[in-house]
Amino acid sequence: MYAPNRNRSTVLIALIVLAILALILHQLGQLQPLENLALGALQPLFRGAVGVGQGAQDLTGSFADVNTMRAQIKSLQDQVNALTINSVRLRELENENSILRQQLGYKQSNPDFDLLGAAVLQRNPDQAQVIGQDPTNLAHYIIVDQGSAQGVQVGMPTVTPQGLVGRVTEVGTQWSKILLITDPSSSVNAVVQSTRATGIVQGEVGSNPFAPRLLIQYVPQGEAIKVGDLILTSGLGGSFPKRIVIGQVTDVQRNDIELFQSATIQPTVDFSRLEFVLILKKFTPSDITQEPTPTPTPTPKPTLAPTPAR
């Protein structure tokens, strides 16, 4: 029963004696060759342990570098997003500035017009869509941000530097509804610039609301009208000022058995991109149909040199 305990004591005493003996021999320098041999054998293990420690340190440093790089990338992305937003804002301001400069130039070239600038709204007060056609596809109109508070009244014409837009049909305190000339119910007294032939311009029924076309109708058969002619407001009736560009003839329809001819017109105003318009609060009505028809300047014929006598 006591044999195992006695063996353990014997082994412990032996280990203590060997340790004391090894310490004495180490102090006397007798274990130097043995220590050198042991250190030489264990050196690869020491190097491996050092390598593992260095690798762990490098890995920890790599994780720190990755986190730093992620923070830098996020910061750079935020800067790119901010620059993109500023670029878009700058581009929009440049576009708006260009449009306003065109309006200013138009106002300066027409000093007899009392013009009021207005921005086209995306939606009217009852949330109906106003760009292009209304939800029922029956009318072409827009809503602008100027109303009775700014002196706008029903019937006032609306233009851009590119040409005629329409006329005011409804007025609120801070908004107005404008019926476009592309609407079939709209009618404008017009004149062919080159010949002074008169007619009525209306919106073409069934035309694409985003690429609308116009028709000039009731042009007498004897009047000349051809593709490429410019159509202007005549001023007849006093509803619109004279010489406002409406569009250009793209096709002529004639029928010998009818009294009148008609033509298709491409409007000069891009109605799908209206942002700003000018409301004519006051103008001087005038009729240009009574003005003389411009006479084309004859082209001089080349003079032939005399044939030398032989």
PDB file of C-alpha atoms in Angstrom:
ATOM      1  CA  MET A   1       0.000   0.000   0.000  1.00  0.00           C
ATOM      2  CA  TYR A   2       2.915   2.320   0.864  1.00  0.00           C
ATOM      3  CA  ALA A   3       5.149   1.154  -2.054  1.00  0.00           C
ATOM      4  CA  PRO A   4       3.872   3.668  -4.626  1.00  0.00           C
ATOM      5  CA  ASN A   5       4.308   6.584  -2.242  1.00  0.00           C
ATOM      6  CA  ARG A   6       7.799   5.364  -1.347  1.00  0.00           C
ATOM      7  CA  ASN A   7       8.715   5.152  -5.075  1.00  0.00           C
ATOM      8  CA  ARG A   8       7.414   8.698  -5.695  1.00  0.00           C
ATOM      9  CA  SER A   9       9.531  10.039  -2.811  1.00  0.00           C
ATOM     10  CA  THR A  10      12.591   8.235  -4.123  1.00  0.00           C
ATOM     11  CA  VAL A  11      12.123   9.682  -7.610  1.00  0.00           C
ATOM     12  CA  LEU A  12      11.556  13.203  -6.222  1.00  0.00           C
ATOM     13  CA  ILE A  13      14.727  12.965  -4.068  1.00  0.00           C
ATOM     14  CA  ALA A  14      16.687  11.705  -7.086  1.00  0.00           C
ATOM     15  CA  LEU A  15      15.464  14.631  -9.222  1.00  0.00           C
ATOM     16  CA  ILE A  16      16.399  17.113  -6.523  1.00  0.00           C
ATOM     17  CA  VAL A  17      19.876  15.576  -6.233  1.00  0.00           C
ATOM     18  CA  LEU A  18      20.316  15.700 -10.058  1.00  0.00           C
ATOM     19  CA  ALA A  19      19.200  19.307 -10.151  1.00  0.00           C
ATOM     20  CA  ILE A  20      21.648  20.278  -7.427  1.00  0.00           C
ATOM     21  CA  LEU A  21      24.389  18.339  -9.171  1.00  0.00           C
ATOM     22  CA  ALA A  22      23.594  19.995 -12.532  1.00  0.00           C
ATOM     23  CA  LEU A  23      23.679  23.440 -10.910  1.00  0.00           C
ATOM     24  CA  ILE A  24      27.068  22.713  -9.344  1.00  0.00           C
ATOM     25  CA  LEU A  25      28.450  21.407 -12.636  1.00  0.00           C
ATOM     26  CA  HIS A  26      27.040  24.462 -14.499  1.00  0.00           C
ATOM     27  CA  GLN A  27      28.747  26.788 -12.033  1.00  0.00           C
ATOM     28  CA  LEU A  28      31.992  24.891 -12.501  1.00  0.00           C
ATOM     29  CA  GLY A  29      31.611  25.060 -16.339  1.00  0.00           C
ATOM     30  CA  GLN A  30      31.533  21.307 -16.731  1.00  0.00           C
ATOM     31  CA  LEU A  31      28.155  21.320 -18.601  1.00  0.00           C
ATOM     32  CA  GLN A  32      29.185  23.815 -21.315  1.00  0.00           C
ATOM     33  CA  PRO A  33      29.670  21.214 -24.117  1.00  0.00           C
ATOM     34  CA  LEU A  34      26.363  19.562 -23.230  1.00  0.00           C
ATOM     35  CA  GLU A  35      24.533  22.892 -23.117  1.00  0.00           C
ATOM     36  CA  ASN A  36      25.959  23.885 -26.510  1.00  0.00           C
ATOM     37  CA  LEU A  37      24.797  20.602 -27.986  1.00  0.00           C
ATOM     38  CA  ALA A  38      21.295  21.017 -26.501  1.00  0.00           C
ATOM     39  CA  LEU A  39      20.970  24.638 -27.688  1.00  0.00           C
ATOM     40  CA  GLY A  40      22.084  23.644 -31.181  1.00  0.00           C
ATOM     41  CA  ALA A  41      19.430  20.958 -31.325  1.00  0.00           C
ATOM     42  CA  LEU A  42      16.666  23.260 -30.022  1.00  0.00           C
ATOM     43  CA  GLN A  43      17.597  26.322 -32.131  1.00  0.00           C
ATOM     44  CA  PRO A  44      15.228  25.422 -35.067  1.00  0.00           C
ATOM     45  CA  LEU A  45      12.367  25.138 -32.601  1.00  0.00           C
ATOM     46  CA  PHE A  46      13.221  28.544 -31.152  1.00  0.00           C
ATOM     47  CA  ARG A  47      13.317  30.071 -34.670  1.00  0.00           C
ATOM     48  CA  GLY A  48       9.937  28.516 -35.518  1.00  0.00           C
ATOM     49  CA  ALA A  49       8.402  29.948 -32.362  1.00  0.00           C
ATOM     50  CA  VAL A  50       9.858  33.382 -33.158  1.00  0.00           C
ATOM     51  CA  GLY A  51       8.489  33.125 -36.751  1.00  0.00           C
ATOM     52  CA  VAL A  52       5.037  32.222 -35.489  1.00  0.00           C
ATOM     53  CA  GLY A  53       5.103  35.185 -33.127  1.00  0.00           C
ATOM     54  CA  GLN A  54       6.243  37.533 -35.888  1.00  0.00           C
ATOM     55  CA  GLY A  55       3.552  36.169 -38.212  1.00  0.00           C
ATOM     56  CA  ALA A  56       0.898  36.755 -35.586  1.00  0.00           C
ATOM     57  CA  GLN A  57       2.191  40.301 -35.113  1.00  0.00           C
ATOM     58  CA  ASP A  58       2.189  40.907 -38.895  1.00  0.00           C
ATOM     59  CA  LEU A  59      -1.334  39.511 -39.153  1.00  0.00           C
ATOM     60  CA  THR A  60      -2.524  41.824 -36.404  1.00  0.00           C
ATOM     61  CA  GLY A  61      -0.827  44.717 -38.174  1.00  0.00           C
ATOM     62  CA  SER A  62      -2.451  43.690 -41.487  1.00  0.00           C
ATOM     63  CA  PHE A  63      -5.890  43.754 -39.885  1.00  0.00           C
ATOM     64  CA  ALA A  64      -5.144  47.248 -38.585  1.00  0.00           C
ATOM     65  CA  ASP A  65      -3.981  48.333 -42.081  1.00  0.00           C
ATOM     66  CA  VAL A  66      -7.165  46.927 -43.670  1.00  0.00           C
ATOM     67  CA  ASN A  67      -9.339  48.859 -41.239  1.00  0.00           C
ATOM     68  CA  THR A  68      -7.336  52.018 -41.943  1.00  0.00           C
ATOM     69  CA  MET A  69      -7.703  51.493 -45.704  1.00  0.00           C
ATOM     70  CA  ARG A  70     -11.437  50.918 -45.345  1.00  0.00           C
ATOM     71  CA  ALA A  71     -11.777  54.177 -43.435  1.00  0.00           C
ATOM     72  CA  GLN A  72      -9.764  55.997 -46.101  1.00  0.00           C
ATOM     73  CA  ILE A  73     -11.868  54.487 -48.912  1.00  0.00           C
ATOM     74  CA  LYS A  74     -15.086  55.538 -47.166  1.00  0.00           C
ATOM     75  CA  SER A  75     -13.735  59.051 -46.706  1.00  0.00           C
ATOM     76  CA  LEU A  76     -12.754  59.249 -50.392  1.00  0.00           C
ATOM     77  CA  GLN A  77     -16.160  57.882 -51.466  1.00  0.00           C
ATOM     78  CA  ASP A  78     -17.899  60.538 -49.377  1.00  0.00           C
ATOM     79  CA  GLN A  79     -15.769  63.191 -51.079  1.00  0.00           C
ATOM     80  CA  VAL A  80     -16.607  61.787 -54.533  1.00  0.00           C
ATOM     81  CA  ASN A  81     -20.336  61.791 -53.696  1.00  0.00           C
ATOM     82  CA  ALA A  82     -20.139  65.395 -52.487  1.00  0.00           C
ATOM     83  CA  LEU A  83     -18.252  66.461 -55.637  1.00  0.00           C
ATOM     84  CA  THR A  84     -20.813  64.663 -57.828  1.00  0.00           C
ATOM     85  CA  ILE A  85     -23.699  66.455 -56.122  1.00  0.00           C
ATOM     86  CA  ASN A  86     -21.924  69.795 -56.475  1.00  0.00           C
ATOM     87  CA  SER A  87     -21.226  69.064 -60.152  1.00  0.00           C
ATOM     88  CA  VAL A  88     -24.904  68.312 -60.803  1.00  0.00           C
ATOM     89  CA  ARG A  89     -25.953  71.494 -58.998  1.00  0.00           C
ATOM     90  CA  LEU A  90     -23.413  73.528 -60.973  1.00  0.00           C
ATOM     91  CA  ARG A  91     -24.622  72.044 -64.269  1.00  0.00           C
ATOM     92  CA  GLU A  92     -28.237  72.832 -63.379  1.00  0.00           C
ATOM     93  CA  LEU A  93     -27.298  76.394 -62.453  1.00  0.00           C
ATOM     94  CA  GLU A  94     -25.450  76.778 -65.764  1.00  0.00           C
ATOM     95  CA  ASN A  95     -28.486  75.499 -67.692  1.00  0.00           C
ATOM     96  CA  GLU A  96     -30.829  77.794 -65.780  1.00  0.00           C
ATOM     97  CA  ASN A  97     -28.460  80.727 -66.302  1.00  0.00           C
ATOM     98  CA  SER A  98     -28.380  80.041 -70.061  1.00  0.00           C
ATOM     99  CA  ILE A  99     -32.194  79.961 -70.263  1.00  0.00           C
ATOM    100  CA  LEU A 100     -32.529  83.164 -68.242  1.00  0.00           C
ATOM    101  CA  ARG A 101     -29.947  84.877 -70.446  1.00  0.00           C
ATOM    102  CA  GLN A 102     -31.992  83.931 -73.511  1.00  0.00           C
ATOM    103  CA  GLN A 103     -35.104  85.368 -71.876  1.00  0.00           C
ATOM    104  CA  LEU A 104     -33.249  88.550 -70.983  1.00  0.00           C
ATOM    105  CA  GLY A 105     -32.038  88.905 -74.563  1.00  0.00           C
ATOM    106  CA  TYR A 106     -35.594  88.375 -75.843  1.00  0.00           C
ATOM    107  CA  LYS A 107     -36.919  91.033 -73.469  1.00  0.00           C
ATOM    108  CA  GLN A 108     -34.238  93.509 -74.533  1.00  0.00           C
ATOM    109  CA  SER A 109     -35.015  92.932 -78.217  1.00  0.00           C
ATOM    110  CA  ASN A 110     -38.756  93.492 -77.565  1.00  0.00           C
ATOM    111  CA  PRO A 111     -38.892  96.624 -75.380  1.00  0.00           C
ATOM    112  CA  ASP A 112     -42.601  97.167 -76.125  1.00  0.00           C
ATOM    113  CA  PHE A 113     -43.527  93.892 -74.390  1.00  0.00           C
ATOM    114  CA  ASP A 114     -44.307  93.831 -70.675  1.00  0.00           C
ATOM    115  CA  LEU A 115     -42.898  90.394 -69.872  1.00  0.00           C
ATOM    116  CA  LEU A 116     -43.139  88.334 -66.697  1.00  0.00           C
ATOM    117  CA  GLY A 117     -40.881  85.329 -66.181  1.00  0.00           C
ATOM    118  CA  ALA A 118     -42.464  82.149 -64.826  1.00  0.00           C
ATOM    119  CA  ALA A 119     -41.178  78.679 -63.947  1.00  0.00           C
ATOM    120  CA  VAL A 120     -43.051  75.611 -65.139  1.00  0.00           C
ATOM    121  CA  LEU A 121     -44.253  73.467 -62.226  1.00  0.00           C
ATOM    122  CA  GLN A 122     -44.261  69.676 -62.345  1.00  0.00           C
ATOM    123  CA  ARG A 123     -47.751  69.384 -60.856  1.00  0.00           C
ATOM    124  CA  ASN A 124     -50.715  71.676 -60.524  1.00  0.00           C
ATOM    125  CA  PRO A 125     -52.603  72.315 -57.242  1.00  0.00           C
ATOM    126  CA  ASP A 126     -54.905  69.299 -57.684  1.00  0.00           C
ATOM    127  CA  GLN A 127     -51.967  66.982 -58.391  1.00  0.00           C
ATOM    128  CA  ALA A 128     -52.760  66.554 -62.110  1.00  0.00           C
ATOM    129  CA  GLN A 129     -49.801  66.101 -64.451  1.00  0.00           C
ATOM    130  CA  VAL A 130     -49.169  69.222 -66.470  1.00  0.00           C
ATOM    131  CA  ILE A 131     -46.194  68.492 -68.685  1.00  0.00           C
ATOM    132  CA  GLY A 132     -47.342  67.204 -72.090  1.00  0.00           C
ATOM    133  CA  GLN A 133     -50.946  66.097 -71.776  1.00  0.00           C
ATOM    134  CA  ASP A 134     -53.296  65.909 -68.833  1.00  0.00           C
ATOM    135  CA  PRO A 135     -54.264  62.464 -67.436  1.00  0.00           C
ATOM    136  CA  THR A 136     -57.330  62.304 -69.721  1.00  0.00           C
ATOM    137  CA  ASN A 137     -55.227  62.888 -72.863  1.00  0.00           C
ATOM    138  CA  LEU A 138     -57.708  65.566 -73.932  1.00  0.00           C
ATOM    139  CA  ALA A 139     -55.764  68.769 -73.332  1.00  0.00           C
ATOM    140  CA  HIS A 140     -52.237  70.082 -73.602  1.00  0.00           C
ATOM    141  CA  TYR A 141     -51.457  72.513 -70.789  1.00  0.00           C
ATOM    142  CA  ILE A 142     -48.864  73.510 -68.207  1.00  0.00           C
ATOM    143  CA  ILE A 143     -49.013  75.163 -64.805  1.00  0.00           C
ATOM    144  CA  VAL A 144     -46.630  78.018 -63.958  1.00  0.00           C
ATOM    145  CA  ASP A 145     -45.729  79.639 -60.651  1.00  0.00           C
ATOM    146  CA  GLN A 146     -47.109  83.136 -61.405  1.00  0.00           C
ATOM    147  CA  GLY A 147     -50.726  84.141 -60.818  1.00  0.00           C
ATOM    148  CA  SER A 148     -53.083  86.989 -60.007  1.00  0.00           C
ATOM    149  CA  ALA A 149     -50.758  88.206 -57.260  1.00  0.00           C
ATOM    150  CA  GLN A 150     -48.239  88.995 -60.000  1.00  0.00           C
ATOM    151  CA  GLY A 151     -50.801  90.576 -62.323  1.00  0.00           C
ATOM    152  CA  VAL A 152     -51.434  87.579 -64.585  1.00  0.00           C
ATOM    153  CA  GLN A 153     -54.837  87.540 -66.301  1.00  0.00           C
ATOM    154  CA  VAL A 154     -56.772  85.096 -68.455  1.00  0.00           C
ATOM    155  CA  GLY A 155     -55.931  85.456 -72.152  1.00  0.00           C
ATOM    156  CA  MET A 156     -52.334  86.617 -71.754  1.00  0.00           C
ATOM    157  CA  PRO A 157     -49.990  85.036 -74.344  1.00  0.00           C
ATOM    158  CA  THR A 158     -47.014  82.957 -73.269  1.00  0.00           C
ATOM    159  CA  VAL A 159     -43.752  82.689 -75.185  1.00  0.00           C
ATOM    160  CA  THR A 160     -40.137  81.600 -74.972  1.00  0.00           C
ATOM    161  CA  PRO A 161     -37.218  83.013 -76.975  1.00  0.00           C
ATOM    162  CA  GLN A 162     -37.789  80.067 -79.363  1.00  0.00           C
ATOM    163  CA  GLY A 163     -41.407  80.921 -80.154  1.00  0.00           C
ATOM    164  CA  LEU A 164     -45.062  80.872 -79.147  1.00  0.00           C
ATOM    165  CA  VAL A 165     -46.146  78.611 -76.267  1.00  0.00           C
ATOM    166  CA  GLY A 166     -49.845  79.323 -75.630  1.00  0.00           C
ATOM    167  CA  ARG A 167     -52.167  81.537 -73.620  1.00  0.00           C
ATOM    168  CA  VAL A 168     -53.393  81.729 -70.020  1.00  0.00           C
ATOM    169  CA  THR A 169     -56.794  80.087 -69.476  1.00  0.00           C
ATOM    170  CA  GLU A 170     -57.025  79.911 -65.659  1.00  0.00           C
ATOM    171  CA  VAL A 171     -55.469  82.016 -62.920  1.00  0.00           C
ATOM    172  CA  GLY A 172     -54.928  81.307 -59.231  1.00  0.00           C
ATOM    173  CA  THR A 173     -53.283  83.489 -56.631  1.00  0.00           C
ATOM    174  CA  GLN A 174     -49.815  82.020 -57.178  1.00  0.00           C
ATOM    175  CA  TRP A 175     -50.289  79.851 -60.278  1.00  0.00           C
ATOM    176  CA  SER A 176     -51.712  79.978 -63.786  1.00  0.00           C
ATOM    177  CA  LYS A 177     -52.832  77.350 -66.260  1.00  0.00           C
ATOM    178  CA  ILE A 178     -51.595  77.793 -69.821  1.00  0.00           C
ATOM    179  CA  LEU A 179     -53.243  76.080 -72.775  1.00  0.00           C
ATOM    180  CA  LEU A 180     -50.523  75.152 -75.273  1.00  0.00           C
ATOM    181  CA  ILE A 181     -50.839  75.876 -78.983  1.00  0.00           C
ATOM    182  CA  THR A 182     -50.434  72.129 -79.545  1.00  0.00           C
ATOM    183  CA  ASP A 183     -53.935  71.557 -78.155  1.00  0.00           C
ATOM    184  CA  PRO A 184     -56.555  70.932 -80.893  1.00  0.00           C
ATOM    185  CA  SER A 185     -58.877  73.451 -79.213  1.00  0.00           C
ATOM    186  CA  SER A 186     -56.265  76.213 -79.486  1.00  0.00           C
ATOM    187  CA  SER A 187     -56.335  78.560 -82.481  1.00  0.00           C
ATOM    188  CA  VAL A 188     -53.840  81.219 -83.534  1.00  0.00           C
ATOM    189  CA  ASN A 189     -54.120  83.649 -86.444  1.00  0.00           C
ATOM    190  CA  ALA A 190     -50.986  83.085 -88.462  1.00  0.00           C
ATOM    191  CA  VAL A 191     -49.206  84.244 -91.594  1.00  0.00           C
ATOM    192  CA  VAL A 192     -46.696  82.647 -93.954  1.00  0.00           C
ATOM    193  CA  GLN A 193     -43.572  84.787 -93.668  1.00  0.00           C
ATOM    194  CA  SER A 194     -42.548  84.631 -97.317  1.00  0.00           C
ATOM    195  CA  THR A 195     -45.930  85.292 -98.984  1.00  0.00           C
ATOM    196  CA  ARG A 196     -48.172  86.785 -96.237  1.00  0.00           C
ATOM    197  CA  ALA A 197     -50.736  84.048 -96.860  1.00  0.00           C
ATOM    198  CA  THR A 198     -52.960  83.766 -93.795  1.00  0.00           C
ATOM    199  CA  GLY A 199     -54.469  80.824 -91.954  1.00  0.00           C
ATOM    200  CA  ILE A 200     -55.377  79.411 -88.546  1.00  0.00           C
ATOM    201  CA  VAL A 201     -52.854  77.307 -86.603  1.00  0.00           C
ATOM    202  CA  GLN A 202     -54.210  74.520 -84.390  1.00  0.00           C
ATOM    203  CA  GLY A 203     -52.832  71.450 -82.678  1.00  0.00           C
ATOM    204  CA  GLU A 204     -52.991  68.279 -84.757  1.00  0.00           C
ATOM    205  CA  VAL A 205     -55.485  65.772 -83.372  1.00  0.00           C
ATOM    206  CA  GLY A 206     -53.825  62.524 -82.247  1.00  0.00           C
ATOM    207  CA  SER A 207     -50.241  63.784 -82.460  1.00  0.00           C
ATOM    208  CA  ASN A 208     -47.658  62.516 -80.013  1.00  0.00           C
ATOM    209  CA  PRO A 209     -47.899  64.710 -76.883  1.00  0.00           C
ATOM    210  CA  PHE A 210     -44.103  64.538 -76.465  1.00  0.00           C
ATOM    211  CA  ALA A 211     -43.455  65.420 -80.133  1.00  0.00           C
ATOM    212  CA  PRO A 212     -46.572  67.419 -81.066  1.00  0.00           C
ATOM    213  CA  ARG A 213     -47.290  68.835 -84.512  1.00  0.00           C
ATOM    214  CA  LEU A 214     -49.391  71.766 -85.645  1.00  0.00           C
ATOM    215  CA  LEU A 215     -51.629  72.412 -88.649  1.00  0.00           C
ATOM    216  CA  ILE A 216     -52.163  75.665 -90.489  1.00  0.00           C
ATOM    217  CA  GLN A 217     -55.601  75.520 -92.065  1.00  0.00           C
ATOM    218  CA  TYR A 218     -57.918  77.668 -94.159  1.00  0.00           C
ATOM    219  CA  VAL A 219     -55.130  78.862 -96.452  1.00  0.00           C
ATOM    220  CA  PRO A 220     -56.744  79.805 -99.817  1.00  0.00           C
ATOM    221  CA  GLN A 221     -55.824  77.518-102.707  1.00  0.00           C
ATOM    222  CA  GLY A 222     -54.367  80.394-104.704  1.00  0.00           C
ATOM    223  CA  GLU A 223     -51.828  81.283-102.013  1.00  0.00           C
ATOM    224  CA  ALA A 224     -48.315  79.912-102.181  1.00  0.00           C
ATOM    225  CA  ILE A 225     -47.096  77.813 -99.262  1.00  0.00           C
ATOM    226  CA  LYS A 226     -44.248  75.347 -99.393  1.00  0.00           C
ATOM    227  CA  VAL A 227     -42.082  73.112 -97.229  1.00  0.00           C
ATOM    228  CA  GLY A 228     -39.571  75.165 -95.237  1.00  0.00           C
ATOM    229  CA  ASP A 229     -41.747  78.276 -94.909  1.00  0.00           C
ATOM    230  CA  LEU A 230     -41.766  79.923 -91.485  1.00  0.00           C
ATOM    231  CA  ILE A 231     -45.157  80.514 -89.877  1.00  0.00           C
ATOM    232  CA  LEU A 232     -45.548  83.582 -87.643  1.00  0.00           C
ATOM    233  CA  THR A 233     -48.341  85.089 -85.603  1.00  0.00           C
ATOM    234  CA  SER A 234     -50.172  87.668 -87.711  1.00  0.00           C
ATOM    235  CA  GLY A 235     -51.428  89.822 -84.833  1.00  0.00           C
ATOM    236  CA  LEU A 236     -54.900  89.718 -86.377  1.00  0.00           C
ATOM    237  CA  GLY A 237     -57.610  89.911 -83.710  1.00  0.00           C
ATOM    238  CA  GLY A 238     -55.229  91.223 -81.038  1.00  0.00           C
ATOM    239  CA  SER A 239     -55.003  87.955 -79.086  1.00  0.00           C
ATOM    240  CA  PHE A 240     -51.299  87.497 -79.800  1.00  0.00           C
ATOM    241  CA  PRO A 241     -48.530  89.942 -80.682  1.00  0.00           C
ATOM    242  CA  LYS A 242     -47.275  89.995 -84.244  1.00  0.00           C
ATOM    243  CA  ARG A 243     -44.232  88.195 -85.655  1.00  0.00           C
ATOM    244  CA  ILE A 244     -43.905  85.548 -82.923  1.00  0.00           C
ATOM    245  CA  VAL A 245     -42.442  82.424 -84.493  1.00  0.00           C
ATOM    246  CA  ILE A 246     -44.782  79.422 -84.431  1.00  0.00           C
ATOM    247  CA  GLY A 247     -42.971  76.810 -86.507  1.00  0.00           C
ATOM    248  CA  GLN A 248     -41.820  75.629 -89.912  1.00  0.00           C
ATOM    249  CA  VAL A 249     -43.811  73.896 -92.639  1.00  0.00           C
ATOM    250  CA  THR A 250     -42.886  70.225 -93.086  1.00  0.00           C
ATOM    251  CA  ASP A 251     -45.683  69.072 -95.416  1.00  0.00           C
ATOM    252  CA  VAL A 252     -48.394  70.666 -97.573  1.00  0.00           C
ATOM    253  CA  GLN A 253     -51.809  69.094 -98.267  1.00  0.00           C
ATOM    254  CA  ARG A 254     -53.685  70.313-101.358  1.00  0.00           C
ATOM    255  CA  ASN A 255     -56.939  69.151-102.938  1.00  0.00           C
ATOM    256  CA  ASP A 256     -58.108  70.900-106.105  1.00  0.00           C
ATOM    257  CA  ILE A 257     -61.790  70.398-105.308  1.00  0.00           C
ATOM    258  CA  GLU A 258     -61.520  72.238-101.986  1.00  0.00           C
ATOM    259  CA  LEU A 259     -61.367  75.971-101.367  1.00  0.00           C
ATOM    260  CA  PHE A 260     -58.536  75.806 -98.869  1.00  0.00           C
ATOM    261  CA  GLN A 261     -55.223  74.041 -98.406  1.00  0.00           C
ATOM    262  CA  SER A 262     -53.451  73.082 -95.194  1.00  0.00           C
ATOM    263  CA  ALA A 263     -49.914  72.299 -94.046  1.00  0.00           C
ATOM    264  CA  THR A 264     -48.203  70.462 -91.210  1.00  0.00           C
ATOM    265  CA  ILE A 265     -45.943  72.553 -88.996  1.00  0.00           C
ATOM    266  CA  GLN A 266     -43.084  71.538 -86.743  1.00  0.00           C
ATOM    267  CA  PRO A 267     -43.174  73.937 -83.746  1.00  0.00           C
ATOM    268  CA  THR A 268     -39.961  75.725 -82.873  1.00  0.00           C
ATOM    269  CA  VAL A 269     -40.608  75.323 -79.132  1.00  0.00           C
ATOM    270  CA  ASP A 270     -39.664  71.988 -77.552  1.00  0.00           C
ATOM    271  CA  PHE A 271     -42.798  71.465 -75.451  1.00  0.00           C
ATOM    272  CA  SER A 272     -41.399  68.358 -73.769  1.00  0.00           C
ATOM    273  CA  ARG A 273     -38.618  70.402 -72.127  1.00  0.00           C
ATOM    274  CA  LEU A 274     -40.332  73.566 -70.989  1.00  0.00           C
ATOM    275  CA  GLU A 275     -38.846  74.893 -67.747  1.00  0.00           C
ATOM    276  CA  PHE A 276     -39.280  78.664 -67.970  1.00  0.00           C
ATOM    277  CA  VAL A 277     -41.720  80.767 -69.984  1.00  0.00           C
ATOM    278  CA  LEU A 278     -42.480  84.451 -70.448  1.00  0.00           C
ATOM    279  CA  ILE A 279     -45.998  85.799 -69.919  1.00  0.00           C
ATOM    280  CA  LEU A 280     -46.852  88.858 -72.040  1.00  0.00           C
ATOM    281  CA  LYS A 281     -48.758  91.093 -69.645  1.00  0.00           C
ATOM    282  CA  LYS A 282     -49.019  93.931 -72.169  1.00  0.00           C
ATOM    283  CA  PHE A 283     -48.238  94.379 -75.859  1.00  0.00           C
ATOM    284  CA  THR A 284     -49.367  96.567 -78.744  1.00  0.00           C
ATOM    285  CA  PRO A 285     -51.731  94.659 -81.061  1.00  0.00           C
ATOM    286  CA  SER A 286     -50.909  94.993 -84.734  1.00  0.00           C
ATOM    287  CA  ASP A 287     -51.787  93.227 -87.973  1.00  0.00           C
ATOM    288  CA  ILE A 288     -48.901  92.334 -90.288  1.00  0.00           C
ATOM    289  CA  THR A 289     -51.103  90.783 -92.972  1.00  0.00           C
ATOM    290  CA  GLN A 290     -51.538  94.227 -94.512  1.00  0.00           C
ATOM    291  CA  GLU A 291     -47.814  94.713 -94.919  1.00  0.00           C
ATOM    292  CA  PRO A 292     -46.468  94.330 -98.466  1.00  0.00           C
ATOM    293  CA  THR A 293     -45.286  90.901 -99.492  1.00  0.00           C
ATOM    294  CA  PRO A 294     -41.487  90.767 -99.543  1.00  0.00           C
ATOM    295  CA  THR A 295     -40.100  90.786-103.069  1.00  0.00           C
ATOM    296  CA  PRO A 296     -37.321  88.271-103.622  1.00  0.00           C
ATOM    297  CA  THR A 297     -34.039  89.844-104.624  1.00  0.00           C
ATOM    298  CA  PRO A 298     -33.181  88.716-108.172  1.00  0.00           C
ATOM    299  CA  THR A 299     -29.982  86.765-108.517  1.00  0.00           C
ATOM    300  CA  PRO A 300     -27.581  88.551-110.883  1.00  0.00           C
ATOM    301  CA  LYS A 301     -26.722  86.525-113.957  1.00  0.00           C
ATOM    302  CA  PRO A 302     -23.035  86.057-114.764  1.00  0.00           C
ATOM    303  CA  THR A 303     -21.741  88.202-117.620  1.00  0.00           C
ATOM    304  CA  LEU A 304     -20.130  86.201-120.386  1.00  0.00           C
ATOM    305  CA  ALA A 305     -16.797  87.443-121.681  1.00  0.00           C
ATOM    306  CA  PRO A 306     -16.799  88.397-125.386  1.00  0.00           C
ATOM    307  CA  THR A 307     -15.424  85.747-127.739  1.00  0.00           C
ATOM    308  CA  PRO A 308     -12.122  86.950-129.196  1.00  0.00           C
ATOM    309  CA  ALA A 309     -12.138  87.464-132.965  1.00  0.00           C
ATOM    310  CA  ARG A 310     -10.196  85.002-134.979  1.00  0.00           C
TER     311      ARG A 310
END
